[in-house]
DNA sequence: CTGAAAGCGCTTACAG
DNA sequence: CTGAAAGCGCTTACAG
């Protein structure tokens, strides 16, 4: 039997001399089939390269896969997390008819308790898959533990927990992005410059991204590539204060002779605002993340470069990964490192609203 | 009638007091329905926000949309075009079960006649949609003319023909990418440097990408942003010669005191090979496209930056655009400008094989 | 352990 | 101008 079109379950059934119900049972390993017919059917399936029609399957099954999304609440001050949510929505639209549904949960990224609360709420739903970002390290470990006990697959986005049994991790390599920022800084400033690393964060959870970015940056500046004799200084804005107040009030005083500043998170705009106020416009600035307030400074020239990622893609891909995993039963890329994009005034527009 | 689940064509039929066949006719404007029932049905469709189940539709329809892809043949010397083809294949896999089939045609990008030949072959197939890159300007105009007469929608990738009635254009803005390359060059070289623009091309078709890139680069260097007093020199490697022979033989002689070179296409590796041979390793090099031979030089440091794009994405998106257009009847973004990526040694790995 | 039948939501050829 | 019926390829509850 040679067909131009794709083989159907009925072709397999006829050739095996059984009914389509039996073929179905074999294909899905639902048991209750004699070893002999099982083997015969599998043989023919293989020989013909039979692939089930997932349209028909989805239509018949009417199974809805519930994918829970658990991310920090985004706000005007921290709009970063808006984008993965948008990406997830976009993906949901594309595969909704196949029976993928995304349910969203948000927590306050300054308060571990809200994370725990939402995580518990989420589990009550009994989702088929979970997408979240392990922002709070210890709490995330506990959450992961529960997921594994319940046999629920989870995908980590943005930052990674080593040794966890995640289905997939989707994010940037923070160390490598730091290296790249270091290289750019070397090219921006001149010989014997002094460069500041300012770590501004209200609360960083226990996320390690920040530390790795700083480490990469520092390593590059100290590497042989840097022939410019650049000196580094670290400045930490303590957790307990509101970073906004520090920069907008008069609490912050810029050290003398600074030629470049590296901000390893999305708060570069705070420093940029400060530089404008104090008319310190010769200082070069490199930050992270394509958010509105950063982009404005990029376009004005206060910020030289942003290290970015298509973070919408993270949400999009996470949902699509579950689609591929559940519906198409495709293999999943375990660690998906996203491109580290260098964003300048000249190319920023092509990274917006995609 | 309020349902939690999505409404079906049968719900609409019942509420309208007609059969589902009639509803179907109205929805698809297939006529043969009285104005009165038509209006009634449309009213209910609107009220309920009915959306047809595209799974069921595809299954019932069994229509195969033929998408023809027409691109330059890729080779070892010019592997660039491999990537959009890969992207198209990836998209095809995802939407094959919905009835999207991609048929590929390749021509020799040094020979217009092969383009015309393949274009004619393609039309014999009577495809539902066409994806191609207007490499040869005049020949592309003629081809477009034929497509429009036949009422076949086409998507342009990589370069654009203004005023054409394309369904969608997907590619980079070449002028803007040139500006960006100019900025990077300014940061790489020191005051009073001399920068060379080398246009190497066996045959450029009549594509304008190259010219726009050079114009952008030149404009940036001549702009107020450049405070370094950089001088420019243009060098054209004539069409009639093989660029390879020029650089690998002894025909090419580098002008004196050059500090930077800009290559506005994917051939930067030829110059890089030359620089290594002549031990001219202080010269900064910026080129285009993430192809293997360029990447090797990027990693070794001979090439400082590549301007890249996820060109796989172009093929992927073109096919998905047809999927959205034909199957989902979604609106199409007419001009889709892709991000202009800055590729350095530190981030190149994340742009490979995606 | 296996088959026949009904159903998923849509489309279409046919009959009236 | 309209409806009833069959079919797309798969799954499942039921009967045996």
Short mmCIF file of C-alpha atoms (C1' of nucleotides) in Angstrom, two decimals, chain B residues 9 24 28 50 57, chain C residues 9-13:
data_model
loop_
_atom_site.label_atom_id
_atom_site.label_comp_id
_atom_site.label_asym_id
_atom_site.label_seq_id
_atom_site.Cartn_x
_atom_site.Cartn_y
_atom_site.Cartn_z
CA UNK B 9 -21.64 26.77 14.25
CA UNK B 24 -21.50 28.34 6.87
CA UNK B 28 -17.91 32.54 4.00
CA UNK B 50 -18.44 33.48 17.43
CA UNK B 57 -12.14 23.75 9.41
"C1'" DG C 9 -16.77 21.33 14.66
"C1'" DC C 10 -16.65 22.42 10.22
"C1'" DT C 11 -17.54 21.93 4.90
"C1'" DT C 12 -19.70 20.38 0.74
"C1'" DA C 13 -22.25 17.97 -2.80
#
